[in-house]
């Protein structure tokens, strides 16, 4: 693990267009530290229990699969309450700068980009924070120098992508696999096909050098193939597969193909401990799967989960999801995200912001459940 950084060392990593917002939740009162290149300010906030209750209510409303007007109204109201508590004290200090969040406790599940921009006098009319700010997240400030160093890869490595998608989750793609009665949590899941992942992969590969890139799909998209791949040849790794969040974070996993061409079932799970053993020295890992951002808070270690595993394995950044994402919306978001990166030349955090705002403008996908589920962790 990197050594903790002092305040001045953290400030030296920021430019004038970037603000680090670090939250610490505790029993009697919580704290927000606003860190800029040339100044640090601290603010007292409400106790942990009050803030986490607001965060839980907001998250619950965000993730409900409904566009009922009353639900949307309640969602907006809860977002305003949470924004007043978390962003109100610094409303006049943000400008339109990049925001980097360092979160604590249940705030790790909150997509801050959906909260109303606190700089607007009437928060009922305020656009989401993402409309005026590029947003990214860090597991800790001390990892930033390490992540920045990883971006200095040799120039000869082309801007190529390794894509795993369109995995096989049942014998005939017409029904779901179900674990045997009495089996452990490792086998007690059923998985639906992800038809959108194939379209997603095609759209990405259309933007890159297919000869120099890697496409692993269908029966070939197995656990064994992933674990044996030499990722040092690629800039980006894209995994459009199922994700499973387990109460025990070490059992959280990505799930690749579970059936071979003979209809025989095999283990498709790539566990967190498998990921820690990988060598993935890439600019970006995209986990286009459900619940991949979440994990379990372990005292003294922070959030243990899939994003941390990929950062440990060598990635400079990861794009991950905060909830069970819609397959069609995800496919459209990813197409736009990669076009913003590979055609428009935007850095990943800026590209994700542009793609999410694009999706938000499309009829039927205006609510945050569709456009806000993915966040970027790591170097921006």
Short mmCIF file of C-alpha atoms in Angstrom, two decimals:
data_model
loop_
_atom_site.label_atom_id
_atom_site.label_comp_id
_atom_site.label_asym_id
_atom_site.label_seq_id
_atom_site.Cartn_x
_atom_site.Cartn_y
_atom_site.Cartn_z
CA UNK A 1 0.00 0.00 0.00
CA UNK A 2 1.27 3.56 -0.73
CA UNK A 3 2.47 5.65 2.19
CA UNK A 4 -0.01 8.30 3.42
CA UNK A 5 0.54 11.74 1.90
CA UNK A 6 0.80 15.01 3.76
CA UNK A 7 -1.52 17.91 2.97
CA UNK A 8 1.05 19.74 0.84
CA UNK A 9 1.85 16.58 -1.12
CA UNK A 10 -1.84 16.15 -1.93
CA UNK A 11 -2.14 19.78 -3.00
CA UNK A 12 0.85 19.40 -5.32
CA UNK A 13 -1.07 16.73 -7.25
CA UNK A 14 -3.92 19.13 -8.04
CA UNK A 15 -4.06 21.81 -10.72
CA UNK A 16 -6.00 25.05 -10.50
CA UNK A 17 -8.99 23.48 -12.24
CA UNK A 18 -9.36 20.59 -9.77
CA UNK A 19 -10.89 20.43 -6.28
CA UNK A 20 -10.59 17.43 -3.96
CA UNK A 21 -13.59 16.92 -1.65
CA UNK A 22 -12.82 14.52 1.21
CA UNK A 23 -15.62 13.40 3.54
CA UNK A 24 -15.11 11.82 6.96
CA UNK A 25 -18.18 10.52 8.80
CA UNK A 26 -18.21 10.07 12.57
CA UNK A 27 -20.64 9.61 15.43
CA UNK A 28 -20.95 13.15 16.81
CA UNK A 29 -20.16 15.18 13.71
CA UNK A 30 -18.77 14.65 10.25
CA UNK A 31 -16.28 16.69 8.25
CA UNK A 32 -15.71 17.89 4.72
CA UNK A 33 -12.26 18.96 3.59
CA UNK A 34 -12.09 21.12 0.48
CA UNK A 35 -8.57 20.80 -0.89
CA UNK A 36 -7.34 23.15 -3.61
CA UNK A 37 -3.86 23.64 -5.01
CA UNK A 38 -3.19 26.62 -2.75
CA UNK A 39 -5.62 26.22 0.14
CA UNK A 40 -7.41 23.76 2.42
CA UNK A 41 -10.69 24.47 4.20
CA UNK A 42 -12.62 22.33 6.64
CA UNK A 43 -16.37 22.25 7.31
CA UNK A 44 -18.42 20.53 10.01
CA UNK A 45 -21.34 18.40 8.85
CA UNK A 46 -24.10 16.38 10.51
CA UNK A 47 -23.39 13.12 12.37
CA UNK A 48 -22.77 9.91 10.43
CA UNK A 49 -26.21 8.43 11.17
CA UNK A 50 -28.05 11.45 9.76
CA UNK A 51 -25.96 11.63 6.59
CA UNK A 52 -26.06 7.90 5.92
CA UNK A 53 -29.83 7.80 6.38
CA UNK A 54 -30.18 10.50 3.72
CA UNK A 55 -27.75 8.64 1.44
CA UNK A 56 -29.59 5.32 1.82
CA UNK A 57 -32.98 6.87 1.05
CA UNK A 58 -31.64 8.63 -2.01
CA UNK A 59 -29.89 5.52 -3.33
CA UNK A 60 -33.03 3.43 -2.83
CA UNK A 61 -35.12 5.86 -4.88
CA UNK A 62 -32.49 6.22 -7.61
CA UNK A 63 -32.36 2.51 -8.29
CA UNK A 64 -36.08 1.74 -8.52
CA UNK A 65 -37.08 0.68 -12.06
CA UNK A 66 -39.93 3.13 -12.47
CA UNK A 67 -40.53 6.56 -13.96
CA UNK A 68 -43.68 7.17 -11.95
CA UNK A 69 -44.01 10.97 -11.51
CA UNK A 70 -44.42 10.66 -7.73
CA UNK A 71 -41.26 8.56 -7.47
CA UNK A 72 -39.35 11.07 -9.60
CA UNK A 73 -40.60 13.90 -7.35
CA UNK A 74 -39.51 12.08 -4.18
CA UNK A 75 -36.16 11.25 -5.75
CA UNK A 76 -35.55 14.91 -6.55
CA UNK A 77 -36.59 15.99 -3.04
CA UNK A 78 -34.23 13.51 -1.38
CA UNK A 79 -31.44 14.63 -3.71
CA UNK A 80 -31.96 18.24 -2.67
CA UNK A 81 -31.82 17.31 1.02
CA UNK A 82 -28.61 15.35 0.54
CA UNK A 83 -27.01 18.07 -1.58
CA UNK A 84 -27.79 20.76 1.00
CA UNK A 85 -26.05 18.69 3.66
CA UNK A 86 -23.02 17.58 1.64
CA UNK A 87 -22.47 20.45 -0.78
CA UNK A 88 -24.27 23.41 0.76
CA UNK A 89 -21.26 24.70 2.77
CA UNK A 90 -19.10 24.91 -0.38
CA UNK A 91 -21.68 26.06 -2.92
CA UNK A 92 -19.83 29.28 -3.74
CA UNK A 93 -16.39 27.67 -4.00
CA UNK A 94 -16.77 25.10 -6.76
CA UNK A 95 -17.05 27.22 -9.90
CA UNK A 96 -17.05 24.86 -12.87
CA UNK A 97 -13.96 22.96 -11.87
CA UNK A 98 -13.25 19.23 -11.88
CA UNK A 99 -14.43 17.55 -8.66
CA UNK A 100 -12.56 14.59 -7.19
CA UNK A 101 -14.40 12.86 -4.35
CA UNK A 102 -12.86 10.89 -1.50
CA UNK A 103 -15.83 9.31 0.29
CA UNK A 104 -16.59 7.51 3.52
CA UNK A 105 -19.14 4.92 4.58
CA UNK A 106 -22.41 4.76 2.68
CA UNK A 107 -21.54 7.86 0.70
CA UNK A 108 -19.55 5.49 -1.51
CA UNK A 109 -22.84 4.38 -3.10
CA UNK A 110 -23.95 7.92 -4.01
CA UNK A 111 -23.45 9.17 -7.59
CA UNK A 112 -22.64 12.78 -6.71
CA UNK A 113 -23.15 13.84 -10.31
CA UNK A 114 -26.92 13.41 -9.87
CA UNK A 115 -27.18 15.85 -6.95
CA UNK A 116 -28.48 19.34 -7.77
CA UNK A 117 -25.74 21.90 -8.36
CA UNK A 118 -25.52 23.88 -5.08
CA UNK A 119 -24.44 27.08 -6.83
CA UNK A 120 -27.98 27.68 -8.13
CA UNK A 121 -30.12 29.91 -5.86
CA UNK A 122 -33.21 27.71 -6.32
CA UNK A 123 -32.19 24.08 -6.01
CA UNK A 124 -35.53 23.02 -7.49
CA UNK A 125 -34.36 24.49 -10.80
CA UNK A 126 -30.73 23.42 -10.50
CA UNK A 127 -29.23 21.03 -13.06
CA UNK A 128 -27.36 17.97 -11.81
CA UNK A 129 -23.82 18.57 -10.61
CA UNK A 130 -22.52 16.64 -13.63
CA UNK A 131 -23.87 19.30 -15.99
CA UNK A 132 -21.20 21.76 -14.85
CA UNK A 133 -18.47 19.52 -13.44
CA UNK A 134 -16.29 16.62 -14.50
CA UNK A 135 -16.41 14.11 -11.63
CA UNK A 136 -14.16 11.28 -10.51
CA UNK A 137 -13.50 9.33 -7.32
CA UNK A 138 -10.43 8.12 -5.42
CA UNK A 139 -10.18 5.23 -2.93
CA UNK A 140 -7.56 7.34 -1.11
CA UNK A 141 -5.44 10.38 -1.88
CA UNK A 142 -2.24 8.40 -1.36
CA UNK A 143 -2.82 6.19 -4.43
CA UNK A 144 -2.91 9.11 -6.88
CA UNK A 145 0.88 9.39 -7.48
CA UNK A 146 1.02 5.65 -8.22
CA UNK A 147 -1.93 5.85 -10.63
CA UNK A 148 -0.44 8.84 -12.42
CA UNK A 149 2.84 6.97 -12.97
CA UNK A 150 0.96 4.13 -14.63
CA UNK A 151 -0.26 6.43 -17.38
CA UNK A 152 3.32 6.97 -18.63
CA UNK A 153 3.29 3.86 -20.85
CA UNK A 154 5.63 3.48 -23.84
CA UNK A 155 4.36 5.33 -26.89
CA UNK A 156 4.68 2.24 -29.09
CA UNK A 157 1.70 0.61 -27.38
CA UNK A 158 -1.23 1.45 -29.71
CA UNK A 159 -4.56 2.71 -28.45
CA UNK A 160 -6.05 -0.75 -28.45
CA UNK A 161 -8.81 -2.50 -26.53
CA UNK A 162 -9.24 -6.01 -25.12
CA UNK A 163 -12.98 -6.79 -25.05
CA UNK A 164 -14.72 -9.69 -23.29
CA UNK A 165 -18.44 -9.85 -24.10
CA UNK A 166 -21.47 -11.90 -25.14
CA UNK A 167 -20.77 -14.69 -22.64
CA UNK A 168 -22.89 -17.87 -22.57
CA UNK A 169 -24.95 -18.22 -19.39
CA UNK A 170 -27.31 -21.11 -20.24
CA UNK A 171 -27.51 -24.10 -22.57
CA UNK A 172 -29.80 -22.65 -25.20
CA UNK A 173 -30.12 -18.94 -24.33
CA UNK A 174 -33.86 -19.44 -23.69
CA UNK A 175 -33.83 -19.97 -19.92
CA UNK A 176 -31.74 -19.09 -16.89
CA UNK A 177 -29.40 -21.40 -14.98
CA UNK A 178 -30.45 -22.02 -11.39
CA UNK A 179 -28.20 -23.28 -8.64
CA UNK A 180 -28.91 -26.66 -7.09
CA UNK A 181 -30.84 -26.62 -3.79
CA UNK A 182 -28.51 -26.37 -0.83
CA UNK A 183 -25.60 -25.07 -2.89
CA UNK A 184 -23.40 -22.25 -1.67
CA UNK A 185 -23.73 -18.66 -2.86
CA UNK A 186 -21.12 -19.47 -5.52
CA UNK A 187 -23.66 -21.55 -7.45
CA UNK A 188 -27.01 -20.21 -6.32
CA UNK A 189 -27.31 -17.50 -8.96
CA UNK A 190 -29.17 -17.46 -12.21
CA UNK A 191 -27.96 -15.24 -15.02
CA UNK A 192 -29.82 -13.86 -17.99
CA UNK A 193 -28.18 -13.42 -21.40
CA UNK A 194 -26.66 -10.01 -22.13
CA UNK A 195 -27.54 -9.43 -25.80
CA UNK A 196 -26.62 -5.77 -25.47
CA UNK A 197 -23.04 -6.71 -24.65
CA UNK A 198 -22.47 -8.04 -28.17
CA UNK A 199 -23.70 -4.80 -29.72
CA UNK A 200 -21.60 -2.92 -27.21
CA UNK A 201 -18.48 -4.86 -28.23
CA UNK A 202 -19.12 -4.29 -31.95
CA UNK A 203 -19.53 -0.55 -31.43
CA UNK A 204 -16.25 -0.34 -29.50
CA UNK A 205 -14.26 -2.45 -31.96
CA UNK A 206 -15.51 -0.34 -34.87
CA UNK A 207 -13.56 2.59 -33.37
CA UNK A 208 -10.17 0.88 -32.94
CA UNK A 209 -7.61 -1.15 -34.83
CA UNK A 210 -9.29 -4.57 -34.80
CA UNK A 211 -6.09 -6.34 -35.82
CA UNK A 212 -4.17 -4.98 -32.83
CA UNK A 213 -7.13 -5.33 -30.46
CA UNK A 214 -8.58 -8.42 -28.80
CA UNK A 215 -12.18 -9.62 -29.00
CA UNK A 216 -13.13 -12.59 -26.80
CA UNK A 217 -16.79 -13.59 -27.07
CA UNK A 218 -19.32 -16.36 -26.66
CA UNK A 219 -17.93 -19.73 -25.60
CA UNK A 220 -14.38 -18.32 -25.71
CA UNK A 221 -15.13 -15.67 -23.07
CA UNK A 222 -14.16 -17.91 -20.16
CA UNK A 223 -12.57 -17.46 -16.79
CA UNK A 224 -9.48 -19.32 -17.98
CA UNK A 225 -9.03 -17.06 -21.02
CA UNK A 226 -9.28 -13.92 -18.91
CA UNK A 227 -6.76 -15.17 -16.36
CA UNK A 228 -4.24 -16.14 -19.08
CA UNK A 229 -4.46 -13.02 -21.26
CA UNK A 230 -1.40 -10.78 -21.60
CA UNK A 231 -2.97 -7.38 -20.97
CA UNK A 232 0.30 -5.44 -21.31
CA UNK A 233 -0.40 -5.18 -25.07
CA UNK A 234 -3.54 -3.06 -24.58
CA UNK A 235 -4.51 0.38 -23.35
CA UNK A 236 -8.09 -0.47 -22.36
CA UNK A 237 -9.78 -3.60 -21.01
CA UNK A 238 -13.56 -3.76 -21.45
CA UNK A 239 -15.52 -6.49 -19.62
CA UNK A 240 -19.21 -6.60 -20.63
CA UNK A 241 -20.28 -9.48 -18.41
CA UNK A 242 -22.34 -10.16 -15.30
CA UNK A 243 -21.16 -8.89 -11.94
CA UNK A 244 -22.10 -10.28 -8.52
CA UNK A 245 -21.87 -8.37 -5.26
CA UNK A 246 -21.43 -10.73 -2.29
CA UNK A 247 -21.76 -9.95 1.41
CA UNK A 248 -18.22 -11.28 1.69
CA UNK A 249 -16.32 -8.94 -0.65
CA UNK A 250 -13.76 -11.62 -1.49
CA UNK A 251 -16.61 -13.64 -3.07
CA UNK A 252 -17.74 -10.70 -5.23
CA UNK A 253 -16.98 -11.60 -8.81
CA UNK A 254 -17.34 -11.14 -12.51
CA UNK A 255 -19.06 -13.99 -14.31
CA UNK A 256 -17.96 -15.05 -17.78
CA UNK A 257 -19.24 -17.95 -19.90
CA UNK A 258 -20.60 -20.81 -17.79
CA UNK A 259 -21.27 -23.30 -20.59
CA UNK A 260 -19.04 -24.78 -23.24
CA UNK A 261 -20.02 -25.79 -26.77
CA UNK A 262 -21.09 -29.25 -25.57
CA UNK A 263 -23.59 -27.75 -23.15
CA UNK A 264 -21.46 -28.65 -20.15
CA UNK A 265 -21.46 -26.21 -17.29
CA UNK A 266 -18.22 -24.89 -15.82
CA UNK A 267 -17.09 -22.21 -13.41
CA UNK A 268 -17.24 -18.76 -14.97
CA UNK A 269 -16.57 -16.74 -11.83
CA UNK A 270 -13.52 -14.48 -11.55
CA UNK A 271 -13.28 -13.75 -7.84
CA UNK A 272 -11.74 -10.70 -6.24
CA UNK A 273 -8.77 -12.77 -5.09
CA UNK A 274 -8.25 -13.86 -8.74
CA UNK A 275 -8.14 -10.23 -9.81
CA UNK A 276 -5.52 -9.41 -7.19
CA UNK A 277 -3.26 -12.01 -8.85
CA UNK A 278 -3.59 -10.49 -12.33
CA UNK A 279 -1.18 -8.13 -14.06
CA UNK A 280 -3.26 -5.49 -15.88
CA UNK A 281 -0.98 -2.49 -16.57
CA UNK A 282 -3.55 -0.56 -18.61
CA UNK A 283 -4.84 3.01 -18.74
CA UNK A 284 -8.44 1.97 -18.13
CA UNK A 285 -10.56 -1.02 -17.11
CA UNK A 286 -14.28 -0.76 -17.84
CA UNK A 287 -16.51 -3.14 -15.89
CA UNK A 288 -19.72 -2.96 -17.90
CA UNK A 289 -21.60 -5.09 -15.40
CA UNK A 290 -23.96 -4.70 -12.45
CA UNK A 291 -22.90 -3.57 -8.96
CA UNK A 292 -19.19 -3.48 -9.77
CA UNK A 293 -18.45 -0.27 -7.85
CA UNK A 294 -19.73 -1.52 -4.55
CA UNK A 295 -17.95 -3.49 -1.87
CA UNK A 296 -17.70 -3.78 1.87
CA UNK A 297 -16.10 -1.26 4.18
CA UNK A 298 -13.38 -2.95 6.21
CA UNK A 299 -12.03 -1.03 9.19
CA UNK A 300 -8.56 0.25 8.42
CA UNK A 301 -8.76 -0.79 4.76
CA UNK A 302 -11.63 1.22 3.27
CA UNK A 303 -13.95 -0.29 0.65
CA UNK A 304 -12.86 -3.77 -0.44
CA UNK A 305 -14.33 -4.67 -3.82
CA UNK A 306 -13.73 -5.17 -7.54
CA UNK A 307 -12.49 -1.62 -8.34
CA UNK A 308 -9.80 -1.87 -5.71
CA UNK A 309 -8.76 -5.26 -7.11
CA UNK A 310 -8.22 -3.88 -10.62
CA UNK A 311 -6.34 -0.83 -9.33
CA UNK A 312 -4.14 -3.17 -7.30
CA UNK A 313 -3.59 -5.29 -10.43
CA UNK A 314 -2.13 -2.31 -12.29
CA UNK A 315 -4.96 -0.29 -13.86
CA UNK A 316 -4.73 3.50 -13.64
CA UNK A 317 -8.52 3.92 -13.70
CA UNK A 318 -11.66 1.84 -13.55
CA UNK A 319 -15.19 2.61 -14.72
CA UNK A 320 -17.68 0.72 -12.57
CA UNK A 321 -21.40 0.60 -11.78
CA UNK A 322 -23.23 1.54 -8.59
CA UNK A 323 -26.36 -0.56 -9.20
CA UNK A 324 -28.01 -3.12 -11.48
CA UNK A 325 -27.73 -1.28 -14.76
CA UNK A 326 -30.17 -1.55 -17.66
CA UNK A 327 -28.66 -3.62 -20.50
CA UNK A 328 -29.91 -1.44 -23.37
CA UNK A 329 -29.07 1.85 -21.67
CA UNK A 330 -25.60 0.55 -20.83
CA UNK A 331 -24.95 -0.46 -24.43
CA UNK A 332 -25.89 3.04 -25.62
CA UNK A 333 -23.86 4.72 -22.88
CA UNK A 334 -20.76 2.69 -23.69
CA UNK A 335 -21.02 3.41 -27.42
CA UNK A 336 -21.08 7.12 -26.65
CA UNK A 337 -18.33 6.84 -24.01
CA UNK A 338 -15.89 5.18 -26.38
CA UNK A 339 -16.72 7.56 -29.21
CA UNK A 340 -15.99 10.49 -26.90
CA UNK A 341 -12.65 8.91 -25.94
CA UNK A 342 -11.43 7.43 -29.20
CA UNK A 343 -12.92 9.82 -31.77
CA UNK A 344 -13.28 13.11 -29.89
CA UNK A 345 -10.08 12.55 -27.90
CA UNK A 346 -11.48 13.28 -24.45
CA UNK A 347 -9.80 11.82 -21.34
CA UNK A 348 -11.90 9.04 -19.71
CA UNK A 349 -13.51 11.16 -16.97
CA UNK A 350 -14.52 13.87 -19.44
CA UNK A 351 -15.70 11.25 -21.93
CA UNK A 352 -17.89 9.53 -19.34
CA UNK A 353 -19.43 12.86 -18.37
CA UNK A 354 -20.21 13.70 -22.01
CA UNK A 355 -21.71 10.25 -22.63
CA UNK A 356 -23.91 10.44 -19.55
CA UNK A 357 -25.20 13.89 -20.44
CA UNK A 358 -25.89 12.66 -23.99
CA UNK A 359 -27.92 9.72 -22.67
CA UNK A 360 -29.77 11.96 -20.20
CA UNK A 361 -31.08 14.03 -23.11
CA UNK A 362 -32.61 11.01 -24.85
CA UNK A 363 -36.37 10.41 -24.41
CA UNK A 364 -37.13 7.63 -21.96
CA UNK A 365 -33.70 7.65 -20.33
CA UNK A 366 -33.85 11.00 -18.53
CA UNK A 367 -33.92 9.57 -15.00
CA UNK A 368 -30.57 8.95 -13.25
CA UNK A 369 -31.19 5.21 -13.01
CA UNK A 370 -30.36 4.95 -16.72
CA UNK A 371 -27.55 7.46 -17.20
CA UNK A 372 -25.82 7.86 -13.81
CA UNK A 373 -25.00 4.30 -12.76
CA UNK A 374 -21.35 4.34 -13.88
CA UNK A 375 -18.56 6.24 -12.14
CA UNK A 376 -14.82 6.57 -12.71
CA UNK A 377 -12.39 5.70 -9.94
CA UNK A 378 -8.69 6.51 -10.14
CA UNK A 379 -6.61 8.98 -12.14
CA UNK A 380 -8.71 11.40 -14.14
#
